């Protein structure tokens, strides 16, 4: 899963800003269901994936509303897991 995610992120970064905005919206939409993940290990992986995307996409889409919303959602979801 980690390798597949890394490849997807790499393709998104190469594709540019539009692809990153779409990917951010996808991650944000899916994040509302992270609490349904079976087991802490999968939930932790989803949070890591979300954080990794936020950090790597920031130089390209930091000023986009979807990135800001995703960042806020990450902090909300990660606090729930604490």
mmCIF file of N, CA and C in Angstrom, residues 32-77:
data_model
loop_
_atom_site.group_PDB
_atom_site.id
_atom_site.type_symbol
_atom_site.label_atom_id
_atom_site.label_comp_id
_atom_site.label_asym_id
_atom_site.label_seq_id
_atom_site.Cartn_x
_atom_site.Cartn_y
_atom_site.Cartn_z
ATOM 1 N N UNK A 32 -13.402 11.934 5.735
ATOM 2 C CA UNK A 32 -14.591 11.949 6.587
ATOM 3 C C UNK A 32 -15.023 10.532 6.988
ATOM 4 N N UNK A 33 -14.423 9.540 6.349
ATOM 5 C CA UNK A 33 -14.761 8.143 6.642
ATOM 6 C C UNK A 33 -13.610 7.392 7.298
ATOM 7 N N UNK A 34 -12.523 8.077 7.634
ATOM 8 C CA UNK A 34 -11.366 7.413 8.240
ATOM 9 C C UNK A 34 -11.727 6.697 9.535
ATOM 10 N N UNK A 35 -12.704 7.243 10.254
ATOM 11 C CA UNK A 35 -13.089 6.605 11.512
ATOM 12 C C UNK A 35 -13.668 5.211 11.285
ATOM 13 N N UNK A 36 -14.049 4.871 10.066
ATOM 14 C CA UNK A 36 -14.579 3.547 9.749
ATOM 15 C C UNK A 36 -13.480 2.528 9.468
ATOM 16 N N UNK A 37 -12.246 2.975 9.393
ATOM 17 C CA UNK A 37 -11.132 2.076 9.082
ATOM 18 C C UNK A 37 -11.056 0.962 10.122
ATOM 19 N N UNK A 38 -11.007 -0.283 9.660
ATOM 20 C CA UNK A 38 -10.929 -1.397 10.597
ATOM 21 C C UNK A 38 -9.520 -1.523 11.192
ATOM 22 N N UNK A 39 -9.367 -1.136 12.411
ATOM 23 C CA UNK A 39 -8.085 -1.279 13.097
ATOM 24 C C UNK A 39 -7.268 -0.009 13.134
ATOM 25 N N UNK A 40 -6.495 0.108 14.182
ATOM 26 C CA UNK A 40 -5.666 1.300 14.381
ATOM 27 C C UNK A 40 -4.545 1.397 13.352
ATOM 28 N N UNK A 41 -4.038 0.259 12.900
ATOM 29 C CA UNK A 41 -2.924 0.283 11.950
ATOM 30 C C UNK A 41 -3.344 0.950 10.635
ATOM 31 N N UNK A 42 -4.511 0.600 10.113
ATOM 32 C CA UNK A 42 -4.991 1.214 8.879
ATOM 33 C C UNK A 42 -5.302 2.695 9.108
ATOM 34 N N UNK A 43 -5.912 3.009 10.210
ATOM 35 C CA UNK A 43 -6.225 4.406 10.525
ATOM 36 C C UNK A 43 -4.941 5.227 10.586
ATOM 37 N N UNK A 44 -3.923 4.694 11.225
ATOM 38 C CA UNK A 44 -2.630 5.374 11.323
ATOM 39 C C UNK A 44 -2.019 5.568 9.925
ATOM 40 N N UNK A 45 -2.109 4.553 9.073
ATOM 41 C CA UNK A 45 -1.588 4.643 7.710
ATOM 42 C C UNK A 45 -2.307 5.749 6.932
ATOM 43 N N UNK A 46 -3.621 5.831 7.080
ATOM 44 C CA UNK A 46 -4.391 6.859 6.383
ATOM 45 C C UNK A 46 -3.981 8.264 6.831
ATOM 46 N N UNK A 47 -3.745 8.420 8.120
ATOM 47 C CA UNK A 47 -3.285 9.723 8.627
ATOM 48 C C UNK A 47 -1.889 10.060 8.119
ATOM 49 N N UNK A 48 -1.012 9.080 8.079
ATOM 50 C CA UNK A 48 0.344 9.297 7.548
ATOM 51 C C UNK A 48 0.278 9.722 6.089
ATOM 52 N N UNK A 49 -0.572 9.045 5.334
ATOM 53 C CA UNK A 49 -0.741 9.346 3.917
ATOM 54 C C UNK A 49 -1.252 10.771 3.729
ATOM 55 N N UNK A 50 -2.197 11.141 4.525
ATOM 56 C CA UNK A 50 -2.774 12.480 4.459
ATOM 57 C C UNK A 50 -1.710 13.535 4.780
ATOM 58 N N UNK A 51 -0.965 13.321 5.838
ATOM 59 C CA UNK A 51 0.086 14.257 6.242
ATOM 60 C C UNK A 51 1.165 14.370 5.170
ATOM 61 N N UNK A 52 1.563 13.248 4.603
ATOM 62 C CA UNK A 52 2.586 13.232 3.562
ATOM 63 C C UNK A 52 2.135 14.042 2.349
ATOM 64 N N UNK A 53 0.892 13.845 1.946
ATOM 65 C CA UNK A 53 0.371 14.607 0.813
ATOM 66 C C UNK A 53 0.378 16.101 1.121
ATOM 67 N N UNK A 54 -0.114 16.462 2.280
ATOM 68 C CA UNK A 54 -0.181 17.877 2.675
ATOM 69 C C UNK A 54 1.202 18.518 2.587
ATOM 70 N N UNK A 55 2.189 17.838 3.119
ATOM 71 C CA UNK A 55 3.553 18.388 3.128
ATOM 72 C C UNK A 55 4.137 18.499 1.721
ATOM 73 N N UNK A 56 3.959 17.466 0.907
ATOM 74 C CA UNK A 56 4.572 17.464 -0.423
ATOM 75 C C UNK A 56 3.826 18.351 -1.424
ATOM 76 N N UNK A 57 2.535 18.506 -1.227
ATOM 77 C CA UNK A 57 1.749 19.330 -2.147
ATOM 78 C C UNK A 57 1.792 20.810 -1.775
ATOM 79 N N UNK A 58 2.176 21.113 -0.549
ATOM 80 C CA UNK A 58 2.159 22.497 -0.063
ATOM 81 C C UNK A 58 2.870 23.489 -0.986
ATOM 82 N N UNK A 59 4.055 23.192 -1.488
ATOM 83 C CA UNK A 59 4.719 24.185 -2.341
ATOM 84 C C UNK A 59 3.930 24.538 -3.606
ATOM 85 N N UNK A 60 3.036 23.655 -4.013
ATOM 86 C CA UNK A 60 2.301 23.849 -5.258
ATOM 87 C C UNK A 60 0.883 24.399 -5.056
ATOM 88 N N UNK A 61 0.232 23.977 -3.965
ATOM 89 C CA UNK A 61 -1.186 24.341 -3.808
ATOM 90 C C UNK A 61 -1.524 24.918 -2.431
ATOM 91 N N UNK A 62 -0.538 25.353 -1.699
ATOM 92 C CA UNK A 62 -0.742 25.890 -0.346
ATOM 93 C C UNK A 62 -1.808 26.987 -0.294
ATOM 94 N N UNK A 63 -1.947 27.760 -1.338
ATOM 95 C CA UNK A 63 -2.901 28.864 -1.340
ATOM 96 C C UNK A 63 -4.294 28.468 -1.809
ATOM 97 N N UNK A 64 -4.472 27.227 -2.184
ATOM 98 C CA UNK A 64 -5.781 26.748 -2.636
ATOM 99 C C UNK A 64 -6.666 26.416 -1.430
ATOM 100 N N UNK A 65 -7.940 26.721 -1.551
ATOM 101 C CA UNK A 65 -8.877 26.462 -0.456
ATOM 102 C C UNK A 65 -8.907 24.983 -0.090
ATOM 103 N N UNK A 66 -8.875 24.119 -1.077
ATOM 104 C CA UNK A 66 -8.957 22.686 -0.792
ATOM 105 C C UNK A 66 -7.755 22.216 0.039
ATOM 106 N N UNK A 67 -6.572 22.794 -0.209
ATOM 107 C CA UNK A 67 -5.402 22.413 0.585
ATOM 108 C C UNK A 67 -5.583 22.880 2.030
ATOM 109 N N UNK A 68 -6.083 24.098 2.188
ATOM 110 C CA UNK A 68 -6.315 24.629 3.536
ATOM 111 C C UNK A 68 -7.354 23.800 4.278
ATOM 112 N N UNK A 69 -8.422 23.419 3.570
ATOM 113 C CA UNK A 69 -9.448 22.572 4.189
ATOM 114 C C UNK A 69 -8.890 21.203 4.560
ATOM 115 N N UNK A 70 -8.066 20.650 3.686
ATOM 116 C CA UNK A 70 -7.451 19.355 3.961
ATOM 117 C C UNK A 70 -6.538 19.435 5.179
ATOM 118 N N UNK A 71 -5.768 20.479 5.273
ATOM 119 C CA UNK A 71 -4.872 20.667 6.414
ATOM 120 C C UNK A 71 -5.660 20.778 7.719
ATOM 121 N N UNK A 72 -6.746 21.540 7.700
ATOM 122 C CA UNK A 72 -7.608 21.655 8.889
ATOM 123 C C UNK A 72 -8.200 20.304 9.265
ATOM 124 N N UNK A 73 -8.672 19.578 8.249
ATOM 125 C CA UNK A 73 -9.267 18.265 8.500
ATOM 126 C C UNK A 73 -8.233 17.296 9.075
ATOM 127 N N UNK A 74 -7.005 17.362 8.578
ATOM 128 C CA UNK A 74 -5.949 16.504 9.117
ATOM 129 C C UNK A 74 -5.771 16.746 10.610
ATOM 130 N N UNK A 75 -5.728 18.001 11.011
ATOM 131 C CA UNK A 75 -5.543 18.319 12.417
ATOM 132 C C UNK A 75 -6.740 17.863 13.264
ATOM 133 N N UNK A 76 -7.939 17.981 12.710
ATOM 134 C CA UNK A 76 -9.131 17.487 13.418
ATOM 135 C C UNK A 76 -9.084 15.974 13.596
ATOM 136 N N UNK A 77 -8.829 15.271 12.504
ATOM 137 C CA UNK A 77 -8.832 13.810 12.521
ATOM 138 C C UNK A 77 -7.692 13.262 13.382
#
